[in-house]
PDB file of C-alpha atoms in Angstrom:
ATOM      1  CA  UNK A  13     236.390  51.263 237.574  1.00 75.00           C
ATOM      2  CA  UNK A  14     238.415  47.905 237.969  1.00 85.00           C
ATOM      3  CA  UNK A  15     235.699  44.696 238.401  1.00 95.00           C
ATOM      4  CA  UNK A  16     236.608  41.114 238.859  1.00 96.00           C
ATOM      5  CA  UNK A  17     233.873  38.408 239.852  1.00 97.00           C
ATOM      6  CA  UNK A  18     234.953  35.103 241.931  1.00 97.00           C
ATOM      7  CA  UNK A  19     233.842  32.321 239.591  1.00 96.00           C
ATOM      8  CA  UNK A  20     234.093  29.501 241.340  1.00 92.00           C
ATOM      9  CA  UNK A  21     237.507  30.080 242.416  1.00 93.00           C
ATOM     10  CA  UNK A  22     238.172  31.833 238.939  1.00 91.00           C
ATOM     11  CA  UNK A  23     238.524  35.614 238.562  1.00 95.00           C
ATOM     12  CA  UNK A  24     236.926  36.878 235.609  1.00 96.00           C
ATOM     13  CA  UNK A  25     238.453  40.215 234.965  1.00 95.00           C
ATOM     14  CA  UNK A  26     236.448  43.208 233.696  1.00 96.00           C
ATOM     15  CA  UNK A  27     238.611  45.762 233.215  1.00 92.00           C
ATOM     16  CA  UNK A  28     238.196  44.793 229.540  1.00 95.00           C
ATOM     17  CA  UNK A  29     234.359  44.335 228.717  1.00 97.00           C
ATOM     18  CA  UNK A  30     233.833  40.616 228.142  1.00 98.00           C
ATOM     19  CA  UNK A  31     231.295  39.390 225.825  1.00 98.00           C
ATOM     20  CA  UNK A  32     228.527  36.788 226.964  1.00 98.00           C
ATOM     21  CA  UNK A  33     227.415  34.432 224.250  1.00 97.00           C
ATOM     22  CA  UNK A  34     223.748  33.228 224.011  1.00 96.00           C
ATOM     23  CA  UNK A  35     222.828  30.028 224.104  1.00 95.00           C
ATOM     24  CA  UNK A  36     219.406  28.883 223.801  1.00 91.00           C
ATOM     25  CA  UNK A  37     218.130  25.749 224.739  1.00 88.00           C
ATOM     26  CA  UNK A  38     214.706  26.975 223.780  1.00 80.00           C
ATOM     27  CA  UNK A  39     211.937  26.025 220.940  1.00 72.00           C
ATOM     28  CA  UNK A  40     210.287  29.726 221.501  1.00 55.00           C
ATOM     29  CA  UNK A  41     213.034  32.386 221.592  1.00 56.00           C
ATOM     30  CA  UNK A  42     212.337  35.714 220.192  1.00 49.00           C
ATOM     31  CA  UNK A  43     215.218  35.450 217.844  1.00 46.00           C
ATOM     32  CA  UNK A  44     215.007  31.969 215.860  1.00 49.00           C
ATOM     33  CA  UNK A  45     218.517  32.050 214.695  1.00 52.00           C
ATOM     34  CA  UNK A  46     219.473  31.551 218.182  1.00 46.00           C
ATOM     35  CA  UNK A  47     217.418  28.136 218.847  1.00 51.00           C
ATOM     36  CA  UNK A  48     219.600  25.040 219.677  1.00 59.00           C
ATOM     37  CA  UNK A  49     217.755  22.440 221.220  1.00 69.00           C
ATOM     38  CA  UNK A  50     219.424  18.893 219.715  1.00 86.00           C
ATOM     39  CA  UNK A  51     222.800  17.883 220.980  1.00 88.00           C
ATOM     40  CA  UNK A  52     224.640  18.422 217.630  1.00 90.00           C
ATOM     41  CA  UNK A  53     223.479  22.198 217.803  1.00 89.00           C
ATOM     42  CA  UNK A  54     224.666  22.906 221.297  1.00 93.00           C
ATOM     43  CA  UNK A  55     227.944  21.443 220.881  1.00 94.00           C
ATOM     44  CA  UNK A  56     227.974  23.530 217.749  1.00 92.00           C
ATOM     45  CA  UNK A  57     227.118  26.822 219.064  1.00 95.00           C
ATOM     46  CA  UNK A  58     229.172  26.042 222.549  1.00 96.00           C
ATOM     47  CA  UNK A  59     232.193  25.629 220.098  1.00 96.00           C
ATOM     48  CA  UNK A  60     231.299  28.868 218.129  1.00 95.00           C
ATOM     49  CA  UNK A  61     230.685  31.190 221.163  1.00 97.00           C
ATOM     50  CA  UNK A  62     234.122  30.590 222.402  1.00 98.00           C
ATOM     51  CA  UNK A  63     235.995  30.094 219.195  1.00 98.00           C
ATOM     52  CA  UNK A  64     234.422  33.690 218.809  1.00 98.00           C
ATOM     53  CA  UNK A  65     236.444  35.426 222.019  1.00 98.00           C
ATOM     54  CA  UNK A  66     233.084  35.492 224.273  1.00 98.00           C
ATOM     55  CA  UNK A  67     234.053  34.490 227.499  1.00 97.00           C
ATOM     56  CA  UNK A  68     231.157  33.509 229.268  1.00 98.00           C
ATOM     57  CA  UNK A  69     228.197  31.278 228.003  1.00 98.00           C
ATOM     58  CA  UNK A  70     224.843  32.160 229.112  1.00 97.00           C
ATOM     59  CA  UNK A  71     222.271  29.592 228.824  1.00 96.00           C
ATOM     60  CA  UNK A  72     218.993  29.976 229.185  1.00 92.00           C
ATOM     61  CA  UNK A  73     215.518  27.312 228.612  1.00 90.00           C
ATOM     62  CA  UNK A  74     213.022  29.430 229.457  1.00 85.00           C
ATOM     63  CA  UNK A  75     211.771  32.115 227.138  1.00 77.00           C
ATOM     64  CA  UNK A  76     211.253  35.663 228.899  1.00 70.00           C
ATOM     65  CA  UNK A  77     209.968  37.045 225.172  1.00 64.00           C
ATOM     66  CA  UNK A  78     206.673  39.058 225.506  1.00 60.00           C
ATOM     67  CA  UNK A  79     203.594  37.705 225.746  1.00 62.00           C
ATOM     68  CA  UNK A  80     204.982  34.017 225.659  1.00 64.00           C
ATOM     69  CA  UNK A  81     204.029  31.269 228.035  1.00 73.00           C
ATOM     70  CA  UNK A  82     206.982  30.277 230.248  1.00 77.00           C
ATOM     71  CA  UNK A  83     207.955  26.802 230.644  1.00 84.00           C
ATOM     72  CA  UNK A  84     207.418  25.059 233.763  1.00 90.00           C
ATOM     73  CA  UNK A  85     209.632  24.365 236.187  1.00 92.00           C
ATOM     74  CA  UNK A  86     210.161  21.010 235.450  1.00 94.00           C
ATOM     75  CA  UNK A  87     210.629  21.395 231.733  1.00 92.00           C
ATOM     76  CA  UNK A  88     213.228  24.301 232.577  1.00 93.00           C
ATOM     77  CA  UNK A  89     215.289  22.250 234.658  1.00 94.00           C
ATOM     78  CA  UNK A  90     214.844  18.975 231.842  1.00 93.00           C
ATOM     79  CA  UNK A  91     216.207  21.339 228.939  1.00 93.00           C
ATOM     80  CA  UNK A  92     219.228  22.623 231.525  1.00 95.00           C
ATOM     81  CA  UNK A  93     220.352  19.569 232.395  1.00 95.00           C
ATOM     82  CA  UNK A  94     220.265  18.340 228.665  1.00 93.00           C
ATOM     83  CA  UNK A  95     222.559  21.511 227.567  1.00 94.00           C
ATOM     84  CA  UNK A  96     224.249  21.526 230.586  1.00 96.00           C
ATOM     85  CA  UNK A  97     225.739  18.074 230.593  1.00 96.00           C
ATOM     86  CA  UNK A  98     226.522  18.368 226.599  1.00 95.00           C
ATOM     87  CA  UNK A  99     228.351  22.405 227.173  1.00 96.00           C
ATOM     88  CA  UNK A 100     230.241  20.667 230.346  1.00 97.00           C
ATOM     89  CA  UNK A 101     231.513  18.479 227.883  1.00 96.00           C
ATOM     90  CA  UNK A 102     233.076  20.259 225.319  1.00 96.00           C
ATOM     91  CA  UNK A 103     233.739  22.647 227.459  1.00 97.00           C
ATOM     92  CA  UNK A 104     234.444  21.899 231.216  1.00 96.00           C
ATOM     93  CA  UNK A 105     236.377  25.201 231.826  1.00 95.00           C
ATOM     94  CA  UNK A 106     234.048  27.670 230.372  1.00 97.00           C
ATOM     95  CA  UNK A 107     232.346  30.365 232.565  1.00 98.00           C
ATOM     96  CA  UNK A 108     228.715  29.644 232.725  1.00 98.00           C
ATOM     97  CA  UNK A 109     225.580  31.556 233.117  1.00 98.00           C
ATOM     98  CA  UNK A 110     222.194  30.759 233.776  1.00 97.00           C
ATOM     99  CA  UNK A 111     219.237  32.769 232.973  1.00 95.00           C
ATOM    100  CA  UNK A 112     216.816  31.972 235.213  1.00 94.00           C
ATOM    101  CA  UNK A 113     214.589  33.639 237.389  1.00 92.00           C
ATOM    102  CA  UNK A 114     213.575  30.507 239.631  1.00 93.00           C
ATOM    103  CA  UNK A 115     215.538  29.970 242.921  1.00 95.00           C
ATOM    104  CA  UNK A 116     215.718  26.320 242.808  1.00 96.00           C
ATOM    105  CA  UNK A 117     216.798  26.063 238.968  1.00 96.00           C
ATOM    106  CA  UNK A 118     219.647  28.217 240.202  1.00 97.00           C
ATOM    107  CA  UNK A 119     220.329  25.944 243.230  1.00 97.00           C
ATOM    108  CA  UNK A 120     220.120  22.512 240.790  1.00 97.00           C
ATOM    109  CA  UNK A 121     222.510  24.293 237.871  1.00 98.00           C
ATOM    110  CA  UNK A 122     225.215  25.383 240.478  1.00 98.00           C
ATOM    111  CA  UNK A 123     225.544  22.431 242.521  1.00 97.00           C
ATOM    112  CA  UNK A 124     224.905  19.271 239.361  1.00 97.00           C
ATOM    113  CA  UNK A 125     227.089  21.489 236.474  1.00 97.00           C
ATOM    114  CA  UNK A 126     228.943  24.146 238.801  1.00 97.00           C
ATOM    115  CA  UNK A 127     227.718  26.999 236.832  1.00 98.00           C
ATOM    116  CA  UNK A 128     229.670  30.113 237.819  1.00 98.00           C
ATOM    117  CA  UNK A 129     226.466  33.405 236.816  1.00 98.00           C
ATOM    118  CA  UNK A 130     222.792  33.534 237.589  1.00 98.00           C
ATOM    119  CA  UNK A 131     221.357  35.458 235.362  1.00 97.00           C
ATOM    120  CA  UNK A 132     217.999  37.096 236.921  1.00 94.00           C
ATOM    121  CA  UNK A 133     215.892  38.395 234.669  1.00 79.00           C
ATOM    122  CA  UNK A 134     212.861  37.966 237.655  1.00 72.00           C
ATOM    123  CA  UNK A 135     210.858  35.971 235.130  1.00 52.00           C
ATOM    124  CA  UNK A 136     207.132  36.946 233.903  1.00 47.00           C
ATOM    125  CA  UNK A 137     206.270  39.259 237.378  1.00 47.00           C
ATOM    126  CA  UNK A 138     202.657  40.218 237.352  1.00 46.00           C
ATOM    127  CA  UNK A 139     202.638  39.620 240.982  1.00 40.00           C
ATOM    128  CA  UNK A 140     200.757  42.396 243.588  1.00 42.00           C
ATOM    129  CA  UNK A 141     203.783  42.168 245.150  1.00 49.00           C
ATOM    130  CA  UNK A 142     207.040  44.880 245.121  1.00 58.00           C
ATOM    131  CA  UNK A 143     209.614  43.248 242.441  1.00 58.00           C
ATOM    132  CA  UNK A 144     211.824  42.976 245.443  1.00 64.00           C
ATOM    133  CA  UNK A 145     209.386  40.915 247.713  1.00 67.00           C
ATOM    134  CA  UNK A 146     209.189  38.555 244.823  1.00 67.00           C
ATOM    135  CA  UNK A 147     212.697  38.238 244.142  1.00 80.00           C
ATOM    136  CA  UNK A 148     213.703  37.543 247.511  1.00 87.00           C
ATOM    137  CA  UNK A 149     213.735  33.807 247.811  1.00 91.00           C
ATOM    138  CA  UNK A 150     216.093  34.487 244.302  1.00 93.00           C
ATOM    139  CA  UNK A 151     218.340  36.246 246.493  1.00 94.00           C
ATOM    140  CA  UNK A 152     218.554  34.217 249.289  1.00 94.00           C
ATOM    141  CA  UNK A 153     219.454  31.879 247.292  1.00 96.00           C
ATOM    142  CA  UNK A 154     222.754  33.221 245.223  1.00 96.00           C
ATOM    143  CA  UNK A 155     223.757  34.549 248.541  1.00 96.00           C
ATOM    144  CA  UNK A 156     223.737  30.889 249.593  1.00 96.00           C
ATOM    145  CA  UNK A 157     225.353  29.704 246.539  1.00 97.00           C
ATOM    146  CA  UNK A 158     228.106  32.278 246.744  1.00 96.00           C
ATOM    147  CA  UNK A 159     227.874  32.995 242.763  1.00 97.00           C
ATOM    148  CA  UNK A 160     227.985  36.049 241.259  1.00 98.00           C
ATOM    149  CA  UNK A 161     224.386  37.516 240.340  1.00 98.00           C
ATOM    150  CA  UNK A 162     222.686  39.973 237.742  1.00 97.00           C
ATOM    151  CA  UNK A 163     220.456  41.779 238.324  1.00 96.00           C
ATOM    152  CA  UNK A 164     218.001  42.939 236.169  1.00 95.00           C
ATOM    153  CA  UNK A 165     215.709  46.498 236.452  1.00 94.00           C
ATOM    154  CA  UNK A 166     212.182  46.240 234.885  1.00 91.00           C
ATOM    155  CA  UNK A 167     211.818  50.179 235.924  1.00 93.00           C
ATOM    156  CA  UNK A 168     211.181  52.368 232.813  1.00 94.00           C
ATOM    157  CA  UNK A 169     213.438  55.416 233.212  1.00 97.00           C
ATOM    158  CA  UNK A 170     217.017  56.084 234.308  1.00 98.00           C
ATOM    159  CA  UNK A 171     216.155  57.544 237.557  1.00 97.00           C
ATOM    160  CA  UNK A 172     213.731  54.641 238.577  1.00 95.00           C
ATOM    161  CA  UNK A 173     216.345  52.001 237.836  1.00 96.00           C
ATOM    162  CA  UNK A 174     218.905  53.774 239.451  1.00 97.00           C
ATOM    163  CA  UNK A 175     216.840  53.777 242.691  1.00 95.00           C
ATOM    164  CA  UNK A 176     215.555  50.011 242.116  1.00 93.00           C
ATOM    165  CA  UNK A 177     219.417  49.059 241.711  1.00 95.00           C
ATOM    166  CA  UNK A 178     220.540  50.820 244.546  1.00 95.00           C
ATOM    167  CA  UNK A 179     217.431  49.641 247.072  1.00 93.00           C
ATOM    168  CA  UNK A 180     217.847  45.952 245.717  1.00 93.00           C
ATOM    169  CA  UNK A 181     222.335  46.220 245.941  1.00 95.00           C
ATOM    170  CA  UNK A 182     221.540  46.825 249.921  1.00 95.00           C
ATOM    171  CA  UNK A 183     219.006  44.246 250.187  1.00 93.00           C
ATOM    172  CA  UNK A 184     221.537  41.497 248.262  1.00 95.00           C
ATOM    173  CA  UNK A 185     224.580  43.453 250.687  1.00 96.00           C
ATOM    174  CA  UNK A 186     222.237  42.991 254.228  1.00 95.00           C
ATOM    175  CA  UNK A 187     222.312  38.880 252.688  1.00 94.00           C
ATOM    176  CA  UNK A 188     226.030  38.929 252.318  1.00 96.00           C
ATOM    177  CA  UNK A 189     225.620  38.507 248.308  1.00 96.00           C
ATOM    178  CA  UNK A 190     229.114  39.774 247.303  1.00 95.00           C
ATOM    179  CA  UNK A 191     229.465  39.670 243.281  1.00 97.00           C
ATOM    180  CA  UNK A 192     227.065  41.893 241.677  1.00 98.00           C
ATOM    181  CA  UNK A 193     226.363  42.775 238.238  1.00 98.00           C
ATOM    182  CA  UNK A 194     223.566  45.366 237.252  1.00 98.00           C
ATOM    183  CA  UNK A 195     221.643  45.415 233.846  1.00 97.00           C
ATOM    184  CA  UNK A 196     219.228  48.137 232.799  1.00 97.00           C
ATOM    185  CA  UNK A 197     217.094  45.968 231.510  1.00 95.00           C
ATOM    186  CA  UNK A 198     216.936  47.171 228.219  1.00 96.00           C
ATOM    187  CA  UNK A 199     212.976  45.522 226.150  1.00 92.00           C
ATOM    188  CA  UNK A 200     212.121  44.865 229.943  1.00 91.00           C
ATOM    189  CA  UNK A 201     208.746  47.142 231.807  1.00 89.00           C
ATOM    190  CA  UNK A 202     210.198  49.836 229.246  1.00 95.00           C
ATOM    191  CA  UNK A 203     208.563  51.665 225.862  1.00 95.00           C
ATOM    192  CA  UNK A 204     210.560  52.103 222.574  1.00 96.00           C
ATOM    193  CA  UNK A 205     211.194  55.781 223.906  1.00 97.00           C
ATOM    194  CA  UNK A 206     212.308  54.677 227.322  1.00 97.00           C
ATOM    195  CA  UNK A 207     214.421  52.391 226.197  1.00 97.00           C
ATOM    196  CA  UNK A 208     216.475  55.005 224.256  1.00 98.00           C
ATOM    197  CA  UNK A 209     216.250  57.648 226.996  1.00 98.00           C
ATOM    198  CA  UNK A 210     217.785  55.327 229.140  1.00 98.00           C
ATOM    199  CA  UNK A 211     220.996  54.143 226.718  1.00 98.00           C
ATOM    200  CA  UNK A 212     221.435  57.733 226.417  1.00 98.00           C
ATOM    201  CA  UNK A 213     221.735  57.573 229.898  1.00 98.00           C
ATOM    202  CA  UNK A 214     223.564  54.769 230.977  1.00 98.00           C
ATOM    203  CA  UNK A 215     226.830  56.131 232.040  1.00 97.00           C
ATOM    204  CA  UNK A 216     224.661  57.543 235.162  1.00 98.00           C
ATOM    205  CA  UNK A 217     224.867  53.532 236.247  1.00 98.00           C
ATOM    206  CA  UNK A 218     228.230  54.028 237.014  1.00 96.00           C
ATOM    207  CA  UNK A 219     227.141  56.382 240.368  1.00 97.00           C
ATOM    208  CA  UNK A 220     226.395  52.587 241.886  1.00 97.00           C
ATOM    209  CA  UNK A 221     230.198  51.484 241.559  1.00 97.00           C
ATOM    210  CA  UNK A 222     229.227  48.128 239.912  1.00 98.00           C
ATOM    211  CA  UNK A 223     229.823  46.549 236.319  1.00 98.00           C
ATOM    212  CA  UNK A 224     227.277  47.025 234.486  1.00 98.00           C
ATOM    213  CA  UNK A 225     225.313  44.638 231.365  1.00 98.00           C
ATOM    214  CA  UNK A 226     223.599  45.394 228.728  1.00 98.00           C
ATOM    215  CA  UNK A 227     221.089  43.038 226.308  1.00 97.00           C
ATOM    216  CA  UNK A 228     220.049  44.821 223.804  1.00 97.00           C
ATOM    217  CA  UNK A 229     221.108  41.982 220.968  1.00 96.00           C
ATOM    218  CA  UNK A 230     218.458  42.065 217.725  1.00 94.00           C
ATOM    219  CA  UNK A 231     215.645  43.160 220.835  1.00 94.00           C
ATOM    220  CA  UNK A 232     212.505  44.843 219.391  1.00 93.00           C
ATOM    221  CA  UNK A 233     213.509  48.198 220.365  1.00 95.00           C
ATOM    222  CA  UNK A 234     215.568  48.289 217.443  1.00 97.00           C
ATOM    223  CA  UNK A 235     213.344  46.014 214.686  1.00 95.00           C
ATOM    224  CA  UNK A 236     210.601  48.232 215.880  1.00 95.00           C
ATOM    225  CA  UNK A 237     212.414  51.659 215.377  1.00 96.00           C
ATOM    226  CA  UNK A 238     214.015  50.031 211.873  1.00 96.00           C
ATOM    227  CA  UNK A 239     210.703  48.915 210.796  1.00 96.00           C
ATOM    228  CA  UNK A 240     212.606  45.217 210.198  1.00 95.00           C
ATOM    229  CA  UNK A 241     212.610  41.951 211.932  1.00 93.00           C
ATOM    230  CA  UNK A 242     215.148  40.278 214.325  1.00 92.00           C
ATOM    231  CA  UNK A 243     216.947  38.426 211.555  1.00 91.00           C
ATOM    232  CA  UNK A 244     217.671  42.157 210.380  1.00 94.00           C
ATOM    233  CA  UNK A 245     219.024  43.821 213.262  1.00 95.00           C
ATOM    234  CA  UNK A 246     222.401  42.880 213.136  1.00 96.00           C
ATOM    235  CA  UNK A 247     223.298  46.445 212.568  1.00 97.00           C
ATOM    236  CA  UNK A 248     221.874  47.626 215.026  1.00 97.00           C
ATOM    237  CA  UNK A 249     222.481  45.951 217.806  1.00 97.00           C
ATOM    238  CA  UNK A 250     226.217  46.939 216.610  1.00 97.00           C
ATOM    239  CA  UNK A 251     225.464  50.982 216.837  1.00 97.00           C
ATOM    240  CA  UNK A 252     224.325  50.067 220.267  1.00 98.00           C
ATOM    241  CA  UNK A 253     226.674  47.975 221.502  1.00 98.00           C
ATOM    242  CA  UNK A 254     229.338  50.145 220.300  1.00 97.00           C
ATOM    243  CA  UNK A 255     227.003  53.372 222.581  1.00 97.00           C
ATOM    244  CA  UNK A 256     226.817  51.039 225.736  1.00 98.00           C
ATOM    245  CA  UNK A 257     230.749  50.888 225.223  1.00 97.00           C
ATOM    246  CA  UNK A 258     231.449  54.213 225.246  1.00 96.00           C
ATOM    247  CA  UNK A 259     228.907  55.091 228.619  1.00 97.00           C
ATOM    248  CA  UNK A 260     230.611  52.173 230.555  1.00 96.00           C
ATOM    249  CA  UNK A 261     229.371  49.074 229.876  1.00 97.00           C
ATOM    250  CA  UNK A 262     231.533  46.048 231.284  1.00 98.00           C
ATOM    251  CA  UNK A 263     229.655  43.087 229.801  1.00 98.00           C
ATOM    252  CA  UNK A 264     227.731  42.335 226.595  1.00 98.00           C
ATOM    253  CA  UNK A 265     225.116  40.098 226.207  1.00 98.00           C
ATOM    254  CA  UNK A 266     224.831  39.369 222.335  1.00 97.00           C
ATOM    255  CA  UNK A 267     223.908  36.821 220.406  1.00 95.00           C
ATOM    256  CA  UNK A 268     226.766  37.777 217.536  1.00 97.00           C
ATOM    257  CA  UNK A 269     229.855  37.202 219.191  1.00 97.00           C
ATOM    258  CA  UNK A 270     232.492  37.793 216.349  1.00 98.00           C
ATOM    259  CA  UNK A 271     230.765  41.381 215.749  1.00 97.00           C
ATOM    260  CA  UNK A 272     230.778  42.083 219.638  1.00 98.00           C
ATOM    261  CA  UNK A 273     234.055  41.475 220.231  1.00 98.00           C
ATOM    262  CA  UNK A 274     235.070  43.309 217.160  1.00 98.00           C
ATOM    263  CA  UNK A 275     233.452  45.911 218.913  1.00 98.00           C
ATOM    264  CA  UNK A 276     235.630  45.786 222.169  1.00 98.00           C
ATOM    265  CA  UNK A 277     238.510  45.900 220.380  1.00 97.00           C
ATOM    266  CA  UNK A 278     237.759  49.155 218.868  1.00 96.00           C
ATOM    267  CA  UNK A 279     235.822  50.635 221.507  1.00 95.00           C
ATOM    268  CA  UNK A 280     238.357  50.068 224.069  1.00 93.00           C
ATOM    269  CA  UNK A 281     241.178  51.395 221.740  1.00 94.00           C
ATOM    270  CA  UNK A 282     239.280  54.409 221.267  1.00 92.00           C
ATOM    271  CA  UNK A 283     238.687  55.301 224.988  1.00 83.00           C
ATOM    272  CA  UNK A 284     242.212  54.513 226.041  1.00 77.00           C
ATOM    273  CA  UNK A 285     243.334  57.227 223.386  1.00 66.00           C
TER     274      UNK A 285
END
């Protein structure tokens, strides 16, 4: 399938996979080596990500790890606009993404810093409510904005993420949300085995006829497997890249860009053969 998404007035094509770079303006991400929170070090890895061949940044200042304690809203939106103003910048043409999973930190990045992706991961949800219920306000609010939006399944097998996707695509469609991006949600409401079961398989997320993400960069389903630590899972998150690839994957989210896009090159080689 061909995918383009409208951002901002610029199309971002997909028929290649693209690679999204990571950018953390965080002091508490899982992976330390991917920490920037002083100006030099966001210039610096703003720089680096696109010297690299990513082409979009995702920025995040809120840590989804496990079992952390998320940062307010107010400290969220203090770290954003601090990265924000310093990534607009150096780079004022760059495709932008924000992982977020609060409606108005959406609504403050889009319209101060015009960034293009929100990036839904649906935050820490330990809510009574459905995951849909809670995310609504979220969706209202990209629908508003007009920006492209991922979404993110916290569902633990194949089949129950292909029915969250779908129910949650016609909820976004009935709210006139038009770019769409789905991500398994690989280390998300999923066990070690799950998470394999479902990259084995993810080409079955093609059946919804959107692009498709997938974060599985130096995430604990492979340091756990491994029996090593983030720092070491490099490797890894190569072999799996490289898997997501070959089922159908349109976008990776990575925090090595050089070795991702090393990968697209091959990959997409290999499948046009």
């Amino acid at each position: 399938m061909e995918y383009t998404l409208n951002c901002n007035g610029k199309l971002l094509e997909l028929t290649t996979p693209q690679v999204m770079g990571i950018l953390n303006a965080t002091p508490d991400s899982f992976y330390a080596g991917s920490r920037t929170q002083t100006e030099q070090e966001i210039a610096e890895r703003t720089h680096q990500i696109l010297d690299e061949g990513a082409t979009i940044i995702d920025v995040g200042a809120c840590s989804t790890r496990p079992d952390s304690e998320p940062a307010t809203e107010g400290e969220e939106m203090e770290r954003l606009r601090f990265a924000l103003g310093i990534v607009r910048r150096e780079a004022p043409d760059a495709v932008i993404s924000i992982d977020t999973f609060r409606p108005d930190v959406a609504r403050m990045t889009v319209e101060e810093y015009g960034a293009d992706i929100i990036n839904d991961v649906a935050g820490p949800v330990k809510l009574q409510t459905s995951p849909i219920d809670h995310q609504k306000p979220m969706f209202r609010m990209v629908s508003r904005l007009g920006v492209p939006y991922i979404y993110m399944s916290r569902k633990g097998t194949m089949k129950e993420v292909l029915l969250d996707c779908a129910e949650v695509v016609d909820t976004l469609r009935s709210m006139g949300q038009k770019d769409i991006v789905l991500d398994p949600g690989f280390g998300f409401g999923k066990t070690l085995e799950q998470n394999y079961a479902v990259m084995q398989e993810l080409e079955r997320m093609q059946m919804l006829h959107l692009p498709v993400l997938v974060g599985i960069s130096r995430k604990s389903m492979i340091y756990r497997l491994l029996g090593t630590t983030p720092e070491e899972s490099l490797n890894g998150t190569t072999v799996l890249n490289t898997l997501s690839l070959m089922k159908g994957a349109n976008i990776l989210r990575v925090h090595d860009v050089r070795e991702a896009v090393e990968v697209v090159k091959i990959a997409s080689l290999v499948k046009s053969e």
